[in-house]
Structures are given as C-alpha cells and as structure tokens.
Amino acid sequence: MTSAPEWATARTMDDEALEVLRIDERRGLGVRARRGFAAGEVMHRFAGVVGETICQHSLQVDAERHISGTRYIGYLSHGCDPNARLDMAGFALIALRAIAPGEIVTIDYAATEDRLHRQFACTCGAAVCRGWIHGRGEGPDARGMAWRADHDVA
Ligand SMILES: [Zn+2]
C-alpha cells in the first residue's frame, strides 16, 4: 500500500466547500457544493488510502490501484452529463461547468473506473443518459443485459 502524495494531504484549500449528505433513500449518499464554483475550478484536492482493492466507495487511480477512505470523492454521485470530473493524476476534483451553491456534484463513473463495484440503472435524467452504467473496460453484467432487454436498448 502506498499513500497519497504528501501535498495532497495538505489542507491548503477550502475543505468545507463540500459536504456529504443523504440525498434520499433511493440515491443514498452524495456530495453537495456549499458554495459556488466556476467552470474549470479545482473544487477539492483529495487524499486517501491507495491499494489494489475495489470497494463501494473506492475510485480507480490507475490500471492497478484504487483510492478509498476519501473524505468526499468516494461519495460523489454518477451523472451521464456530470458537472465535475476527477483528475486522478493530480488528485483533484474539477468543475466542468459553473456549479451553484447547493448543487449536487456529479462525475461520470465510467471516466475513471474500468470495472464498477456494482453496475446500476441510471436515473440522472440527462438527455445523454446511457441508462445502464458499467465500467469503461467491461460490458453490462447479467442484470444489465436483463435491464437493457426490458428497456428495449440494443
Ligand atoms: Zn444517466
């Protein structure tokens, strides 16, 4: 196991600008912006434990490694048209567009994950919603194939 780079643990940013909350019963935990962010702004620099295990709140750092035990980023919701992205080389959460105070912060799980801990049916509501969400290096699992058949997705 290796830990995050030392600079990533320095609390140089406004670390209270985000908060983890329970969005609702169906969506579970998520992350909310407590202030506004500009497009392109670094919202948060994260730290955690980097290892080889994939778990519910881990995120993929590179081909072999995953980060868990993060304060916020493990709780980010998926969106097919997200308002933020993760820079896994710089350990940063970056706004893709202007984010208003109170907005739920979303990322595209398939942008970082080869395989998801658990695939799921997306309800993000975006015009470009992909429906069934899986990692970028895998296809839909058996549940996904059944979901796609039910929803007439080729
Ligand atoms: Zn979606």
JSON list of C-alpha atoms and ligand atoms in Angstrom, two decimals:
[
{"chain": "A", "resi": 1, "resn": "MET", "atom": "CA", "xyz": [0.00, 0.00, 0.00]},
{"chain": "A", "resi": 2, "resn": "THR", "atom": "CA", "xyz": [1.14, 3.50, -0.76]},
{"chain": "A", "resi": 3, "resn": "SER", "atom": "CA", "xyz": [-0.48, 6.65, 0.46]},
{"chain": "A", "resi": 4, "resn": "ALA", "atom": "CA", "xyz": [-1.36, 9.78, -1.46]},
{"chain": "A", "resi": 5, "resn": "PRO", "atom": "CA", "xyz": [1.38, 12.26, -2.29]},
{"chain": "A", "resi": 6, "resn": "GLU", "atom": "CA", "xyz": [2.16, 14.43, 0.68]},
{"chain": "A", "resi": 7, "resn": "TRP", "atom": "CA", "xyz": [0.99, 17.63, -0.96]},
{"chain": "A", "resi": 8, "resn": "ALA", "atom": "CA", "xyz": [-2.40, 16.02, -1.48]},
{"chain": "A", "resi": 9, "resn": "THR", "atom": "CA", "xyz": [-2.94, 15.79, 2.27]},
{"chain": "A", "resi": 10, "resn": "ALA", "atom": "CA", "xyz": [-2.12, 19.44, 2.91]},
{"chain": "A", "resi": 11, "resn": "ARG", "atom": "CA", "xyz": [-5.26, 21.33, 3.81]},
{"chain": "A", "resi": 12, "resn": "THR", "atom": "CA", "xyz": [-4.48, 24.31, 1.67]},
{"chain": "A", "resi": 13, "resn": "MET", "atom": "CA", "xyz": [-7.91, 24.52, 0.06]},
{"chain": "A", "resi": 14, "resn": "ASP", "atom": "CA", "xyz": [-11.29, 25.46, 1.38]},
{"chain": "A", "resi": 15, "resn": "ASP", "atom": "CA", "xyz": [-12.11, 21.98, 2.65]},
{"chain": "A", "resi": 16, "resn": "GLU", "atom": "CA", "xyz": [-15.54, 22.94, 3.93]},
{"chain": "A", "resi": 17, "resn": "ALA", "atom": "CA", "xyz": [-16.81, 23.92, 0.48]},
{"chain": "A", "resi": 18, "resn": "LEU", "atom": "CA", "xyz": [-18.31, 20.44, 0.02]},
{"chain": "A", "resi": 19, "resn": "GLU", "atom": "CA", "xyz": [-20.42, 18.24, 2.24]},
{"chain": "A", "resi": 20, "resn": "VAL", "atom": "CA", "xyz": [-21.55, 14.62, 2.20]},
{"chain": "A", "resi": 21, "resn": "LEU", "atom": "CA", "xyz": [-25.28, 14.20, 2.70]},
{"chain": "A", "resi": 22, "resn": "ARG", "atom": "CA", "xyz": [-28.00, 11.62, 2.26]},
{"chain": "A", "resi": 23, "resn": "ILE", "atom": "CA", "xyz": [-29.79, 12.81, -0.89]},
{"chain": "A", "resi": 24, "resn": "ASP", "atom": "CA", "xyz": [-32.72, 10.44, -0.47]},
{"chain": "A", "resi": 25, "resn": "GLU", "atom": "CA", "xyz": [-33.43, 6.79, 0.24]},
{"chain": "A", "resi": 26, "resn": "ARG", "atom": "CA", "xyz": [-33.02, 5.70, -3.37]},
{"chain": "A", "resi": 27, "resn": "ARG", "atom": "CA", "xyz": [-29.89, 7.62, -4.26]},
{"chain": "A", "resi": 28, "resn": "GLY", "atom": "CA", "xyz": [-28.22, 7.32, -0.86]},
{"chain": "A", "resi": 29, "resn": "LEU", "atom": "CA", "xyz": [-25.22, 9.45, -0.04]},
{"chain": "A", "resi": 30, "resn": "GLY", "atom": "CA", "xyz": [-24.00, 12.24, -2.27]},
{"chain": "A", "resi": 31, "resn": "VAL", "atom": "CA", "xyz": [-21.89, 15.36, -2.20]},
{"chain": "A", "resi": 32, "resn": "ARG", "atom": "CA", "xyz": [-23.28, 18.88, -2.24]},
{"chain": "A", "resi": 33, "resn": "ALA", "atom": "CA", "xyz": [-21.48, 22.12, -3.06]},
{"chain": "A", "resi": 34, "resn": "ARG", "atom": "CA", "xyz": [-21.74, 24.54, -0.14]},
{"chain": "A", "resi": 35, "resn": "ARG", "atom": "CA", "xyz": [-20.59, 27.45, -2.28]},
{"chain": "A", "resi": 36, "resn": "GLY", "atom": "CA", "xyz": [-20.49, 28.22, -5.98]},
{"chain": "A", "resi": 37, "resn": "PHE", "atom": "CA", "xyz": [-17.64, 27.10, -8.23]},
{"chain": "A", "resi": 38, "resn": "ALA", "atom": "CA", "xyz": [-16.51, 28.43, -11.59]},
{"chain": "A", "resi": 39, "resn": "ALA", "atom": "CA", "xyz": [-16.06, 26.18, -14.62]},
{"chain": "A", "resi": 40, "resn": "GLY", "atom": "CA", "xyz": [-12.55, 24.74, -14.51]},
{"chain": "A", "resi": 41, "resn": "GLU", "atom": "CA", "xyz": [-12.05, 25.49, -10.82]},
{"chain": "A", "resi": 42, "resn": "VAL", "atom": "CA", "xyz": [-10.28, 22.93, -8.63]},
{"chain": "A", "resi": 43, "resn": "MET", "atom": "CA", "xyz": [-13.02, 22.16, -6.12]},
{"chain": "A", "resi": 44, "resn": "HIS", "atom": "CA", "xyz": [-11.10, 19.86, -3.85]},
{"chain": "A", "resi": 45, "resn": "ARG", "atom": "CA", "xyz": [-7.79, 18.03, -3.61]},
{"chain": "A", "resi": 46, "resn": "PHE", "atom": "CA", "xyz": [-8.25, 14.57, -2.18]},
{"chain": "A", "resi": 47, "resn": "ALA", "atom": "CA", "xyz": [-6.24, 12.09, -0.22]},
{"chain": "A", "resi": 48, "resn": "GLY", "atom": "CA", "xyz": [-6.93, 8.56, 0.93]},
{"chain": "A", "resi": 49, "resn": "VAL", "atom": "CA", "xyz": [-5.55, 5.06, 1.05]},
{"chain": "A", "resi": 50, "resn": "VAL", "atom": "CA", "xyz": [-4.30, 3.73, -2.29]},
{"chain": "A", "resi": 51, "resn": "GLY", "atom": "CA", "xyz": [-4.31, -0.03, -2.76]},
{"chain": "A", "resi": 52, "resn": "GLU", "atom": "CA", "xyz": [-5.45, -2.83, -5.05]},
{"chain": "A", "resi": 53, "resn": "THR", "atom": "CA", "xyz": [-8.94, -3.37, -3.68]},
{"chain": "A", "resi": 54, "resn": "ILE", "atom": "CA", "xyz": [-12.15, -2.17, -5.34]},
{"chain": "A", "resi": 55, "resn": "CYS", "atom": "CA", "xyz": [-14.91, -1.37, -2.86]},
{"chain": "A", "resi": 56, "resn": "GLN", "atom": "CA", "xyz": [-18.15, 0.59, -2.90]},
{"chain": "A", "resi": 57, "resn": "HIS", "atom": "CA", "xyz": [-16.52, 3.97, -2.26]},
{"chain": "A", "resi": 58, "resn": "SER", "atom": "CA", "xyz": [-13.18, 3.43, -4.00]},
{"chain": "A", "resi": 59, "resn": "LEU", "atom": "CA", "xyz": [-12.13, 5.16, -7.20]},
{"chain": "A", "resi": 60, "resn": "GLN", "atom": "CA", "xyz": [-9.59, 3.96, -9.73]},
{"chain": "A", "resi": 61, "resn": "VAL", "atom": "CA", "xyz": [-6.26, 5.78, -9.70]},
{"chain": "A", "resi": 62, "resn": "ASP", "atom": "CA", "xyz": [-4.54, 3.84, -12.50]},
{"chain": "A", "resi": 63, "resn": "ALA", "atom": "CA", "xyz": [-4.61, 0.38, -14.07]},
{"chain": "A", "resi": 64, "resn": "GLU", "atom": "CA", "xyz": [-3.84, -1.41, -10.80]},
{"chain": "A", "resi": 65, "resn": "ARG", "atom": "CA", "xyz": [-4.68, 0.95, -7.98]},
{"chain": "A", "resi": 66, "resn": "HIS", "atom": "CA", "xyz": [-7.77, 2.32, -6.28]},
{"chain": "A", "resi": 67, "resn": "ILE", "atom": "CA", "xyz": [-8.19, 5.01, -3.65]},
{"chain": "A", "resi": 68, "resn": "SER", "atom": "CA", "xyz": [-10.54, 4.57, -0.70]},
{"chain": "A", "resi": 69, "resn": "GLY", "atom": "CA", "xyz": [-11.11, 6.32, 2.60]},
{"chain": "A", "resi": 70, "resn": "THR", "atom": "CA", "xyz": [-11.53, 9.69, 0.91]},
{"chain": "A", "resi": 71, "resn": "ARG", "atom": "CA", "xyz": [-13.46, 12.45, 2.61]},
{"chain": "A", "resi": 72, "resn": "TYR", "atom": "CA", "xyz": [-15.73, 13.34, -0.34]},
{"chain": "A", "resi": 73, "resn": "ILE", "atom": "CA", "xyz": [-14.92, 11.82, -3.67]},
{"chain": "A", "resi": 74, "resn": "GLY", "atom": "CA", "xyz": [-15.97, 8.28, -2.74]},
{"chain": "A", "resi": 75, "resn": "TYR", "atom": "CA", "xyz": [-19.49, 9.64, -2.20]},
{"chain": "A", "resi": 76, "resn": "LEU", "atom": "CA", "xyz": [-19.89, 11.52, -5.48]},
{"chain": "A", "resi": 77, "resn": "SER", "atom": "CA", "xyz": [-23.00, 10.59, -7.44]},
{"chain": "A", "resi": 78, "resn": "HIS", "atom": "CA", "xyz": [-22.82, 9.43, -11.04]},
{"chain": "A", "resi": 79, "resn": "GLY", "atom": "CA", "xyz": [-24.20, 11.62, -13.80]},
{"chain": "A", "resi": 80, "resn": "CYS", "atom": "CA", "xyz": [-24.05, 10.86, -17.53]},
{"chain": "A", "resi": 81, "resn": "ASP", "atom": "CA", "xyz": [-23.69, 14.63, -18.14]},
{"chain": "A", "resi": 82, "resn": "PRO", "atom": "CA", "xyz": [-21.72, 15.44, -14.99]},
{"chain": "A", "resi": 83, "resn": "ASN", "atom": "CA", "xyz": [-20.86, 18.86, -13.57]},
{"chain": "A", "resi": 84, "resn": "ALA", "atom": "CA", "xyz": [-17.40, 17.76, -12.38]},
{"chain": "A", "resi": 85, "resn": "ARG", "atom": "CA", "xyz": [-14.58, 15.38, -13.18]},
{"chain": "A", "resi": 86, "resn": "LEU", "atom": "CA", "xyz": [-11.73, 13.74, -11.31]},
{"chain": "A", "resi": 87, "resn": "ASP", "atom": "CA", "xyz": [-8.09, 14.26, -12.22]},
{"chain": "A", "resi": 88, "resn": "MET", "atom": "CA", "xyz": [-6.62, 11.01, -10.92]},
{"chain": "A", "resi": 89, "resn": "ALA", "atom": "CA", "xyz": [-3.05, 12.09, -11.70]},
{"chain": "A", "resi": 90, "resn": "GLY", "atom": "CA", "xyz": [-3.37, 15.37, -9.83]},
{"chain": "A", "resi": 91, "resn": "PHE", "atom": "CA", "xyz": [-5.76, 14.03, -7.14]},
{"chain": "A", "resi": 92, "resn": "ALA", "atom": "CA", "xyz": [-8.18, 16.86, -7.84]},
{"chain": "A", "resi": 93, "resn": "LEU", "atom": "CA", "xyz": [-11.93, 17.32, -8.29]},
{"chain": "A", "resi": 94, "resn": "ILE", "atom": "CA", "xyz": [-12.52, 19.87, -11.04]},
{"chain": "A", "resi": 95, "resn": "ALA", "atom": "CA", "xyz": [-15.73, 21.69, -12.00]},
{"chain": "A", "resi": 96, "resn": "LEU", "atom": "CA", "xyz": [-16.70, 21.07, -15.64]},
{"chain": "A", "resi": 97, "resn": "ARG", "atom": "CA", "xyz": [-19.15, 23.96, -15.61]},
{"chain": "A", "resi": 98, "resn": "ALA", "atom": "CA", "xyz": [-20.34, 26.59, -13.17]},
{"chain": "A", "resi": 99, "resn": "ILE", "atom": "CA", "xyz": [-21.82, 24.95, -10.07]},
{"chain": "A", "resi": 100, "resn": "ALA", "atom": "CA", "xyz": [-24.29, 26.79, -7.86]},
{"chain": "A", "resi": 101, "resn": "PRO", "atom": "CA", "xyz": [-24.31, 26.62, -4.06]},
{"chain": "A", "resi": 102, "resn": "GLY", "atom": "CA", "xyz": [-26.44, 23.65, -3.02]},
{"chain": "A", "resi": 103, "resn": "GLU", "atom": "CA", "xyz": [-25.99, 21.73, -6.26]},
{"chain": "A", "resi": 104, "resn": "ILE", "atom": "CA", "xyz": [-25.23, 18.01, -6.07]},
{"chain": "A", "resi": 105, "resn": "VAL", "atom": "CA", "xyz": [-21.78, 17.33, -7.52]},
{"chain": "A", "resi": 106, "resn": "THR", "atom": "CA", "xyz": [-21.68, 14.54, -10.11]},
{"chain": "A", "resi": 107, "resn": "ILE", "atom": "CA", "xyz": [-18.98, 12.71, -12.04]},
{"chain": "A", "resi": 108, "resn": "ASP", "atom": "CA", "xyz": [-19.12, 10.08, -14.78]},
{"chain": "A", "resi": 109, "resn": "TYR", "atom": "CA", "xyz": [-18.13, 6.83, -13.06]},
{"chain": "A", "resi": 110, "resn": "ALA", "atom": "CA", "xyz": [-17.04, 5.34, -16.39]},
{"chain": "A", "resi": 111, "resn": "ALA", "atom": "CA", "xyz": [-14.49, 8.15, -16.80]},
{"chain": "A", "resi": 112, "resn": "THR", "atom": "CA", "xyz": [-12.30, 6.64, -14.07]},
{"chain": "A", "resi": 113, "resn": "GLU", "atom": "CA", "xyz": [-13.47, 3.06, -13.49]},
{"chain": "A", "resi": 114, "resn": "ASP", "atom": "CA", "xyz": [-12.58, 0.07, -15.68]},
{"chain": "A", "resi": 115, "resn": "ARG", "atom": "CA", "xyz": [-14.94, -2.06, -13.59]},
{"chain": "A", "resi": 116, "resn": "LEU", "atom": "CA", "xyz": [-17.64, -0.91, -11.20]},
{"chain": "A", "resi": 117, "resn": "HIS", "atom": "CA", "xyz": [-18.05, -2.38, -7.75]},
{"chain": "A", "resi": 118, "resn": "ARG", "atom": "CA", "xyz": [-21.72, -2.64, -8.70]},
{"chain": "A", "resi": 119, "resn": "GLN", "atom": "CA", "xyz": [-23.35, -1.78, -12.05]},
{"chain": "A", "resi": 120, "resn": "PHE", "atom": "CA", "xyz": [-26.67, 0.05, -11.89]},
{"chain": "A", "resi": 121, "resn": "ALA", "atom": "CA", "xyz": [-29.58, 1.60, -13.79]},
{"chain": "A", "resi": 122, "resn": "CYS", "atom": "CA", "xyz": [-29.05, 5.35, -14.00]},
{"chain": "A", "resi": 123, "resn": "THR", "atom": "CA", "xyz": [-31.80, 7.86, -13.30]},
{"chain": "A", "resi": 124, "resn": "CYS", "atom": "CA", "xyz": [-29.74, 11.01, -13.80]},
{"chain": "A", "resi": 125, "resn": "GLY", "atom": "CA", "xyz": [-32.29, 12.40, -16.25]},
{"chain": "A", "resi": 126, "resn": "ALA", "atom": "CA", "xyz": [-29.70, 13.78, -18.69]},
{"chain": "A", "resi": 127, "resn": "ALA", "atom": "CA", "xyz": [-30.63, 13.81, -22.38]},
{"chain": "A", "resi": 128, "resn": "VAL", "atom": "CA", "xyz": [-27.48, 11.75, -22.96]},
{"chain": "A", "resi": 129, "resn": "CYS", "atom": "CA", "xyz": [-28.18, 9.29, -20.12]},
{"chain": "A", "resi": 130, "resn": "ARG", "atom": "CA", "xyz": [-26.69, 5.89, -21.01]},
{"chain": "A", "resi": 131, "resn": "GLY", "atom": "CA", "xyz": [-29.27, 4.02, -18.93]},
{"chain": "A", "resi": 132, "resn": "TRP", "atom": "CA", "xyz": [-27.25, 1.11, -17.60]},
{"chain": "A", "resi": 133, "resn": "ILE", "atom": "CA", "xyz": [-23.93, 2.17, -16.10]},
{"chain": "A", "resi": 134, "resn": "HIS", "atom": "CA", "xyz": [-20.89, -0.07, -16.20]},
{"chain": "A", "resi": 135, "resn": "GLY", "atom": "CA", "xyz": [-17.12, 0.49, -16.20]},
{"chain": "A", "resi": 136, "resn": "ARG", "atom": "CA", "xyz": [-15.29, 1.58, -19.32]},
{"chain": "A", "resi": 137, "resn": "GLY", "atom": "CA", "xyz": [-13.45, -1.76, -19.52]},
{"chain": "A", "resi": 138, "resn": "GLU", "atom": "CA", "xyz": [-16.45, -4.08, -19.15]},
{"chain": "A", "resi": 139, "resn": "GLY", "atom": "CA", "xyz": [-19.85, -4.66, -20.69]},
{"chain": "A", "resi": 140, "resn": "PRO", "atom": "CA", "xyz": [-23.17, -4.88, -18.90]},
{"chain": "A", "resi": 141, "resn": "ASP", "atom": "CA", "xyz": [-23.43, -7.78, -16.45]},
{"chain": "A", "resi": 142, "resn": "ALA", "atom": "CA", "xyz": [-26.37, -10.24, -16.33]},
{"chain": "A", "resi": 143, "resn": "ARG", "atom": "CA", "xyz": [-28.54, -7.68, -14.50]},
{"chain": "A", "resi": 144, "resn": "GLY", "atom": "CA", "xyz": [-27.58, -5.09, -17.10]},
{"chain": "A", "resi": 145, "resn": "MET", "atom": "CA", "xyz": [-28.47, -7.37, -20.00]},
{"chain": "A", "resi": 146, "resn": "ALA", "atom": "CA", "xyz": [-31.86, -8.04, -18.41]},
{"chain": "A", "resi": 147, "resn": "TRP", "atom": "CA", "xyz": [-32.37, -4.32, -17.77]},
{"chain": "A", "resi": 148, "resn": "ARG", "atom": "CA", "xyz": [-31.47, -3.47, -21.35]},
{"chain": "A", "resi": 149, "resn": "ALA", "atom": "CA", "xyz": [-33.84, -6.13, -22.70]},
{"chain": "A", "resi": 150, "resn": "ASP", "atom": "CA", "xyz": [-36.62, -4.70, -20.51]},
{"chain": "A", "resi": 151, "resn": "HIS", "atom": "CA", "xyz": [-35.90, -1.20, -21.76]},
{"chain": "A", "resi": 152, "resn": "ASP", "atom": "CA", "xyz": [-35.50, -2.09, -25.44]},
{"chain": "A", "resi": 153, "resn": "VAL", "atom": "CA", "xyz": [-31.88, -0.99, -25.52]},
{"chain": "A", "resi": 154, "resn": "ALA", "atom": "CA", "xyz": [-29.97, -2.72, -28.29]},
{"chain": "B", "resi": 1, "resn": "ZN", "atom": "ZN", "xyz": [-27.55, 8.71, -16.59]}
]
